[in-house]
GROMACS .gro file of C-alpha atoms in nm:
model
  346
    1MET     CA    1   0.000   0.000   0.000
    2PRO     CA    2   0.119   0.354  -0.069
    3ALA     CA    3   0.244   0.550   0.229
    4THR     CA    4   0.008   0.794   0.399
    5ILE     CA    5   0.048   1.106   0.607
    6ARG     CA    6  -0.008   0.892   0.918
    7ASP     CA    7   0.295   0.682   0.825
    8ILE     CA    8   0.499   1.002   0.819
    9LYS     CA    9   0.354   1.092   1.160
   10ASN     CA   10   0.454   0.755   1.304
   11ARG     CA   11   0.804   0.780   1.154
   12THR     CA   12   0.872   1.138   1.269
   13GLY     CA   13   0.666   1.172   1.586
   14LEU     CA   14   0.533   1.505   1.459
   15SER     CA   15   0.171   1.611   1.463
   16LEU     CA   16  -0.055   1.570   1.161
   17ALA     CA   17  -0.105   1.947   1.162
   18THR     CA   18   0.269   2.014   1.127
   19ILE     CA   19   0.311   1.757   0.851
   20SER     CA   20   0.004   1.883   0.665
   21LYS     CA   21   0.132   2.241   0.691
   22TYR     CA   22   0.462   2.140   0.531
   23LEU     CA   23   0.297   1.937   0.253
   24ASN     CA   24   0.074   2.231   0.165
   25GLY     CA   25   0.363   2.473   0.127
   26GLY     CA   26   0.364   2.624   0.477
   27ASN     CA   27   0.668   2.708   0.687
   28VAL     CA   28   0.777   2.469   0.960
   29LEU     CA   29   1.084   2.455   1.184
   30PRO     CA   30   1.400   2.351   0.998
   31LYS     CA   31   1.447   2.042   1.214
   32ASN     CA   32   1.087   1.934   1.149
   33LYS     CA   33   1.129   1.997   0.778
   34ALA     CA   34   1.435   1.772   0.773
   35LEU     CA   35   1.248   1.494   0.957
   36ILE     CA   36   0.951   1.513   0.720
   37GLU     CA   37   1.165   1.513   0.405
   38GLU     CA   38   1.366   1.216   0.531
   39ALA     CA   39   1.047   1.022   0.606
   40ILE     CA   40   0.899   1.110   0.263
   41GLU     CA   41   1.210   0.971   0.093
   42GLU     CA   42   1.226   0.655   0.302
   43LEU     CA   43   0.855   0.582   0.271
   44HIS     CA   44   0.836   0.684  -0.099
   45TYR     CA   45   0.544   0.905  -0.007
   46GLU     CA   46   0.371   1.079  -0.300
   47VAL     CA   47   0.168   1.394  -0.248
   48ASN     CA   48  -0.199   1.368  -0.341
   49GLU     CA   49  -0.220   1.675  -0.562
   50ILE     CA   50  -0.600   1.665  -0.575
   51ALA     CA   51  -0.622   1.671  -0.197
   52ARG     CA   52  -0.359   1.943  -0.179
   53GLY     CA   53  -0.555   2.148  -0.430
   54LEU     CA   54  -0.866   2.130  -0.213
   55VAL     CA   55  -0.667   2.276   0.075
   56THR     CA   56  -0.463   2.538  -0.110
   57ASN     CA   57  -0.723   2.615  -0.379
   58GLN     CA   58  -0.448   2.562  -0.637
   59THR     CA   59  -0.407   2.278  -0.883
   60LYS     CA   60  -0.051   2.372  -0.992
   61ILE     CA   61  -0.175   2.342  -1.351
   62VAL     CA   62  -0.173   2.614  -1.615
   63GLY     CA   63  -0.394   2.593  -1.921
   64VAL     CA   64  -0.250   2.694  -2.256
   65MET     CA   65  -0.484   2.759  -2.547
   66VAL     CA   66  -0.323   2.776  -2.892
   67TYR     CA   67  -0.484   2.871  -3.221
   68ASP     CA   68  -0.326   2.579  -3.408
   69ILE     CA   69  -0.099   2.319  -3.251
   70GLU     CA   70   0.027   2.211  -3.596
   71SER     CA   71   0.194   2.549  -3.641
   72PHE     CA   72   0.575   2.537  -3.611
   73PHE     CA   73   0.558   2.866  -3.424
   74THR     CA   74   0.310   2.749  -3.160
   75GLY     CA   75   0.499   2.423  -3.120
   76SER     CA   76   0.818   2.614  -3.044
   77LEU     CA   77   0.642   2.844  -2.799
   78LEU     CA   78   0.481   2.546  -2.622
   79HIS     CA   79   0.824   2.387  -2.582
   80HIS     CA   80   0.962   2.696  -2.409
   81ILE     CA   81   0.646   2.763  -2.206
   82GLY     CA   82   0.636   2.403  -2.081
   83HIS     CA   83   1.000   2.428  -1.976
   84GLU     CA   84   0.939   2.748  -1.781
   85LEU     CA   85   0.630   2.607  -1.609
   86ARG     CA   86   0.811   2.288  -1.512
   87LYS     CA   87   1.091   2.488  -1.349
   88ARG     CA   88   0.824   2.649  -1.131
   89GLY     CA   89   0.658   2.321  -1.036
   90TYR     CA   90   0.357   2.364  -1.265
   91GLY     CA   91   0.200   2.123  -1.510
   92ILE     CA   92   0.057   2.225  -1.847
   93LEU     CA   93  -0.281   2.144  -2.000
   94ILE     CA   94  -0.283   2.224  -2.375
   95CYS     CA   95  -0.596   2.295  -2.579
   96ASP     CA   96  -0.592   2.329  -2.958
   97SER     CA   97  -0.850   2.570  -3.099
   98TYR     CA   98  -0.803   2.451  -3.461
   99ASN     CA   99  -0.824   2.816  -3.576
  100LYS     CA  100  -1.195   2.812  -3.488
  101GLU     CA  101  -1.349   3.071  -3.258
  102GLU     CA  102  -1.627   2.836  -3.144
  103VAL     CA  103  -1.371   2.577  -3.034
  104GLU     CA  104  -1.180   2.848  -2.851
  105VAL     CA  105  -1.491   2.926  -2.645
  106GLN     CA  106  -1.529   2.558  -2.555
  107ASN     CA  107  -1.162   2.532  -2.461
  108LEU     CA  108  -1.189   2.818  -2.215
  109LYS     CA  109  -1.489   2.656  -2.045
  110PHE     CA  110  -1.302   2.324  -2.030
  111LEU     CA  111  -0.999   2.480  -1.860
  112LEU     CA  112  -1.212   2.670  -1.609
  113ASN     CA  113  -1.394   2.346  -1.522
  114LYS     CA  114  -1.054   2.184  -1.464
  115LYS     CA  115  -0.980   2.458  -1.207
  116VAL     CA  116  -0.650   2.561  -1.365
  117ASP     CA  117  -0.460   2.828  -1.174
  118GLY     CA  118  -0.410   3.049  -1.479
  119ILE     CA  119  -0.440   3.050  -1.857
  120LEU     CA  120  -0.204   3.149  -2.137
  121ILE     CA  121  -0.384   3.216  -2.465
  122LEU     CA  122  -0.259   3.237  -2.821
  123PRO     CA  123  -0.599   3.349  -2.947
  124VAL     CA  124  -0.790   3.291  -3.268
  125SER     CA  125  -1.049   3.562  -3.216
  126LEU     CA  126  -0.980   3.934  -3.233
  127SER     CA  127  -1.255   3.985  -2.973
  128GLY     CA  128  -1.198   3.916  -2.604
  129ALA     CA  129  -1.563   3.873  -2.506
  130TYR     CA  130  -1.529   3.497  -2.459
  131VAL     CA  131  -1.257   3.542  -2.193
  132ARG     CA  132  -1.485   3.727  -1.948
  133PRO     CA  133  -1.581   3.407  -1.756
  134ALA     CA  134  -1.215   3.363  -1.660
  135ARG     CA  135  -1.194   3.717  -1.526
  136GLU     CA  136  -1.521   3.670  -1.337
  137ALA     CA  137  -1.388   3.345  -1.185
  138GLY     CA  138  -1.068   3.517  -1.073
  139VAL     CA  139  -0.850   3.310  -1.303
  140PRO     CA  140  -0.567   3.523  -1.449
  141VAL     CA  141  -0.519   3.527  -1.825
  142VAL     CA  142  -0.211   3.634  -2.021
  143LEU     CA  143  -0.226   3.668  -2.399
  144VAL     CA  144   0.079   3.554  -2.593
  145ASP     CA  145   0.172   3.665  -2.946
  146ARG     CA  146  -0.175   3.803  -3.024
  147ALA     CA  147  -0.390   4.062  -2.846
  148PHE     CA  148  -0.757   4.153  -2.873
  149GLU     CA  149  -0.893   4.456  -3.056
  150ASP     CA  150  -1.175   4.522  -2.809
  151ALA     CA  151  -1.054   4.408  -2.466
  152GLU     CA  152  -0.755   4.482  -2.244
  153TYR     CA  153  -0.567   4.184  -2.101
  154ASP     CA  154  -0.207   4.120  -2.004
  155PHE     CA  155  -0.004   4.065  -2.320
  156VAL     CA  156   0.345   3.940  -2.404
  157GLY     CA  157   0.457   3.934  -2.764
  158LEU     CA  158   0.632   4.104  -3.050
  159ASP     CA  159   0.616   4.460  -3.173
  160ASN     CA  160   0.481   4.331  -3.504
  161HIS     CA  161   0.446   4.672  -3.665
  162MET     CA  162   0.811   4.757  -3.608
  163ALA     CA  163   0.930   4.410  -3.711
  164ALA     CA  164   0.756   4.441  -4.048
  165PHE     CA  165   0.869   4.802  -4.090
  166ARG     CA  166   1.233   4.697  -4.046
  167ALA     CA  167   1.198   4.397  -4.277
  168VAL     CA  168   1.043   4.599  -4.561
  169ASN     CA  169   1.289   4.881  -4.502
  170LEU     CA  170   1.570   4.635  -4.571
  171LEU     CA  171   1.431   4.585  -4.921
  172ILE     CA  172   1.386   4.959  -4.965
  173GLU     CA  173   1.746   5.029  -4.859
  174ASN     CA  174   1.854   4.789  -5.131
  175HIS     CA  175   1.667   5.006  -5.385
  176HIS     CA  176   1.352   4.794  -5.425
  177GLU     CA  177   1.035   4.987  -5.505
  178LYS     CA  178   0.800   4.715  -5.627
  179ILE     CA  179   0.756   4.530  -5.297
  180ALA     CA  180   0.484   4.273  -5.226
  181VAL     CA  181   0.360   4.131  -4.898
  182ILE     CA  182   0.206   3.790  -4.825
  183ALA     CA  183   0.046   3.803  -4.480
  184SER     CA  184  -0.270   3.756  -4.277
  185ASP     CA  185  -0.543   4.016  -4.268
  186VAL     CA  186  -0.756   3.815  -4.022
  187GLU     CA  187  -0.512   3.768  -3.731
  188TYR     CA  188  -0.377   4.025  -3.487
  189SER     CA  189  -0.008   3.972  -3.565
  190GLY     CA  190  -0.064   3.964  -3.940
  191ILE     CA  191  -0.273   4.280  -3.941
  192ALA     CA  192  -0.002   4.466  -3.748
  193ARG     CA  193   0.264   4.339  -3.989
  194ILE     CA  194   0.065   4.458  -4.289
  195GLU     CA  195   0.040   4.800  -4.124
  196GLY     CA  196   0.418   4.797  -4.074
  197TYR     CA  197   0.464   4.715  -4.443
  198ARG     CA  198   0.238   5.002  -4.547
  199HIS     CA  199   0.413   5.239  -4.308
  200ALA     CA  200   0.757   5.154  -4.449
  201MET     CA  201   0.637   5.202  -4.806
  202GLU     CA  202   0.467   5.532  -4.729
  203ALA     CA  203   0.767   5.660  -4.530
  204ALA     CA  204   0.984   5.596  -4.836
  205GLY     CA  205   0.736   5.768  -5.068
  206LEU     CA  206   0.655   5.441  -5.247
  207THR     CA  207   0.316   5.339  -5.381
  208VAL     CA  208   0.145   5.034  -5.230
  209SER     CA  209   0.004   4.836  -5.521
  210GLU     CA  210  -0.304   4.638  -5.427
  211ARG     CA  211  -0.196   4.375  -5.681
  212TYR     CA  212   0.106   4.307  -5.464
  213LEU     CA  213  -0.101   4.237  -5.151
  214LYS     CA  214  -0.162   3.863  -5.107
  215LEU     CA  215  -0.374   3.834  -4.796
  216GLY     CA  216  -0.560   3.559  -4.611
  217ARG     CA  217  -0.487   3.354  -4.299
  218HIS     CA  218  -0.124   3.281  -4.218
  219SER     CA  219  -0.054   2.936  -4.360
  220PHE     CA  220   0.172   2.739  -4.593
  221GLU     CA  221  -0.103   2.755  -4.856
  222LEU     CA  222  -0.122   3.135  -4.841
  223GLY     CA  223   0.254   3.164  -4.892
  224TYR     CA  224   0.260   2.909  -5.172
  225GLU     CA  225  -0.038   3.035  -5.371
  226GLY     CA  226   0.044   3.400  -5.306
  227MET     CA  227   0.401   3.363  -5.428
  228LYS     CA  228   0.292   3.169  -5.737
  229GLU     CA  229   0.056   3.451  -5.830
  230LEU     CA  230   0.327   3.714  -5.779
  231LEU     CA  231   0.583   3.524  -5.985
  232ALA     CA  232   0.335   3.480  -6.269
  233MET     CA  233   0.279   3.855  -6.305
  234GLU     CA  234   0.419   4.025  -6.612
  235ASP     CA  235   0.518   4.318  -6.391
  236ARG     CA  236   0.614   4.106  -6.092
  237PRO     CA  237   0.754   4.263  -5.775
  238THR     CA  238   1.129   4.268  -5.720
  239GLY     CA  239   1.097   4.196  -5.348
  240VAL     CA  240   0.854   4.008  -5.123
  241PHE     CA  241   0.799   4.027  -4.748
  242LEU     CA  242   0.652   3.703  -4.608
  243GLY     CA  243   0.442   3.749  -4.295
  244ASN     CA  244   0.509   3.441  -4.079
  245TYR     CA  245   0.694   3.111  -4.071
  246GLU     CA  246   0.439   2.891  -4.250
  247THR     CA  247   0.388   3.160  -4.511
  248THR     CA  248   0.765   3.182  -4.558
  249LEU     CA  249   0.787   2.806  -4.615
  250GLY     CA  250   0.509   2.821  -4.873
  251GLY     CA  251   0.671   3.111  -5.054
  252ILE     CA  252   1.007   2.934  -5.066
  253MET     CA  253   0.842   2.622  -5.209
  254ALA     CA  254   0.673   2.825  -5.482
  255VAL     CA  255   1.001   2.986  -5.588
  256ASN     CA  256   1.177   2.647  -5.585
  257GLU     CA  257   0.912   2.503  -5.816
  258SER     CA  258   0.945   2.794  -6.060
  259GLU     CA  259   1.223   2.867  -6.306
  260LEU     CA  260   1.324   3.165  -6.093
  261SER     CA  261   1.559   3.191  -5.798
  262TRP     CA  262   1.649   3.431  -5.520
  263PRO     CA  263   1.804   3.680  -5.506
  264GLU     CA  264   1.874   3.694  -5.878
  265ASP     CA  265   1.510   3.706  -5.990
  266ILE     CA  266   1.320   3.783  -5.669
  267SER     CA  267   1.436   3.913  -5.331
  268ILE     CA  268   1.282   3.762  -5.018
  269ILE     CA  269   1.270   3.840  -4.648
  270GLY     CA  270   1.080   3.596  -4.426
  271PHE     CA  271   0.966   3.566  -4.067
  272ASP     CA  272   1.067   3.339  -3.775
  273ASP     CA  273   1.380   3.135  -3.830
  274LEU     CA  274   1.274   2.803  -3.672
  275ILE     CA  275   1.468   2.571  -3.903
  276VAL     CA  276   1.446   2.696  -4.260
  277SER     CA  277   1.776   2.891  -4.261
  278ARG     CA  278   1.961   2.570  -4.185
  279VAL     CA  279   1.825   2.381  -4.485
  280VAL     CA  280   1.769   2.646  -4.755
  281ARG     CA  281   2.038   2.804  -4.968
  282PRO     CA  282   2.100   3.085  -5.038
  283LYS     CA  283   2.016   3.171  -4.677
  284ILE     CA  284   1.700   3.377  -4.629
  285TRP     CA  285   1.697   3.715  -4.456
  286MET     CA  286   1.462   3.678  -4.158
  287ALA     CA  287   1.279   3.885  -3.899
  288VAL     CA  288   1.328   3.671  -3.588
  289GLN     CA  289   1.130   3.671  -3.263
  290PRO     CA  290   1.299   3.603  -2.925
  291MET     CA  291   1.093   3.291  -2.853
  292GLU     CA  292   1.256   3.196  -2.523
  293GLU     CA  293   1.232   3.549  -2.384
  294ILE     CA  294   0.866   3.582  -2.483
  295SER     CA  295   0.785   3.247  -2.319
  296PHE     CA  296   0.978   3.333  -2.003
  297ARG     CA  297   0.809   3.670  -1.957
  298ALA     CA  298   0.462   3.528  -2.032
  299VAL     CA  299   0.502   3.258  -1.766
  300GLU     CA  300   0.663   3.503  -1.523
  301LEU     CA  301   0.376   3.749  -1.563
  302LEU     CA  302   0.115   3.475  -1.517
  303MET     CA  303   0.291   3.353  -1.200
  304ASP     CA  304   0.285   3.709  -1.065
  305ARG     CA  305  -0.089   3.727  -1.128
  306ILE     CA  306  -0.152   3.386  -0.970
  307ARG     CA  307   0.041   3.488  -0.656
  308SER     CA  308  -0.104   3.836  -0.617
  309LYS     CA  309  -0.461   3.767  -0.735
  310GLN     CA  310  -0.466   4.133  -0.841
  311TRP     CA  311  -0.474   4.265  -1.196
  312ASP     CA  312  -0.625   4.611  -1.183
  313PHE     CA  313  -0.456   4.718  -1.507
  314PRO     CA  314  -0.315   4.518  -1.798
  315VAL     CA  315   0.059   4.482  -1.848
  316LYS     CA  316   0.181   4.503  -2.209
  317ILE     CA  317   0.526   4.363  -2.287
  318HIS     CA  318   0.649   4.407  -2.643
  319PHE     CA  319   0.973   4.258  -2.770
  320SER     CA  320   1.172   4.368  -3.072
  321ALA     CA  321   1.250   4.132  -3.358
  322SER     CA  322   1.607   4.094  -3.475
  323ILE     CA  323   1.687   4.097  -3.844
  324GLN     CA  324   1.891   3.786  -3.921
  325GLU     CA  325   2.131   3.828  -4.208
  326GLY     CA  326   2.097   3.619  -4.519
  327ALA     CA  327   2.170   3.629  -4.891
  328SER     CA  328   1.820   3.654  -5.033
  329VAL     CA  329   1.806   4.030  -5.099
  330LYS     CA  330   1.964   4.178  -5.411
  331ASN     CA  331   2.093   4.534  -5.424
  332LEU     CA  332   1.927   4.662  -5.742
  333LYS     CA  333   2.188   4.932  -5.791
  334GLY     CA  334   2.481   4.696  -5.768
  335GLY     CA  335   2.735   4.646  -5.494
  336GLU     CA  336   2.677   4.457  -5.172
  337GLU     CA  337   2.334   4.438  -5.019
  338ARG     CA  338   2.302   4.639  -4.702
  339GLN     CA  339   2.075   4.625  -4.401
  340ALA     CA  340   1.845   4.919  -4.344
  341ALA     CA  341   1.917   5.162  -4.069
  342VAL     CA  342   1.639   5.140  -3.811
  343PRO     CA  343   1.489   5.471  -3.699
  344SER     CA  344   1.403   5.498  -3.331
  345ASN     CA  345   1.051   5.625  -3.401
  346PRO     CA  346   0.936   5.517  -3.749
   0.00000   0.00000   0.00000
C-alpha cells in the first residue's frame, strides 16, 4: 500500500497538523522539515495533488490555449512555455483551438472546469468577449503573441508593426520599389505586420500596389499560392515580405518550383527562423522573434498574477524582432546588399 500522512507521523513523531502544513507549502521549523523530508524519501510518499488542491485552492496546472498546434511557431512556444512552467513546479494542459473561434470558447470553459490556476492564450479571435468568464472566476489570463482589438488583457509578444517596418525597409534600402507582402489580414499579428509594411512604403514615398497584396490567414497555402501569383505577373515585384513562418515556407516552395531563384530574380525576407535557414540556400533574410524570452516573460507574468490575485490594469510587454542576415536580398543598384538603418521612431 502507498504511504500515507499517518505513516509520516509515526516515523517522525510530529503532529498531523505540522506535517500537513509542510505538505501544503507552509513554513515549519528547519528540524521538522528535515524529519519530514527524510520520512517522505524513506517511505516513498507521494503527495496527493488533488487533496492538496482542495486545501490550497491551487491545482498547480496552467492551461495553454493555442490557435493551431500544428503550427511550427506554436509548437516552439509550447516547448519553451512548458519548460518554464516545469521549473516552477507547474503542469501544463494544452488545448488546440483549430483556428476556430467556437472551439476556442469551448476550450476556455473546459480549462475553467478543470480549475487551472491560470491560462495562457494564443488566441484565434480578435474579440476578447469569450474570456470574461475567466476574469469573473478570478483566473488570471495572459495573452501571448496576439492581443484583442476590443478588450484589455495582459499581453506578451512582439512589436509586429516595427518588425515588419524593419523587414520591408531592408528591401527599400537595397533600392527595391515594387515590394509585395504575403500576410494575414484576419489575425492580430498579421494585421499589425501589414500595417508595418504600409508604413515603411509610405515613409519611403513608395506606392502600395493592391496587386502586390496577397492576404488571407497565415498558412503554408497562403505563402505558396500567393508567391505563385506574384511570380506569374508580367510586372512582378522585385521583393517580397513574407508574414510568418508557415507563409515563408510556402513562398520558398513556390520559388523552388518555378524557373526563378532568389536573389537573382526575386528578393525575399521571411519571418521566424525556426529551421528553414539551416536547410535552404542561399540563406533567407529573416525577422526573428525572441521565442525563449517571450515564453519566459509570459510565464513570469502569469505567475505574478496567480500569486497576487490582483490585476487592476493590464501589463503590455512588447519585444523587438532581430533581423537575421541572409543572402536573399539583391541590391538593385549593384554592390553589396546592405541592411536598413532602423529609426528609433518610425
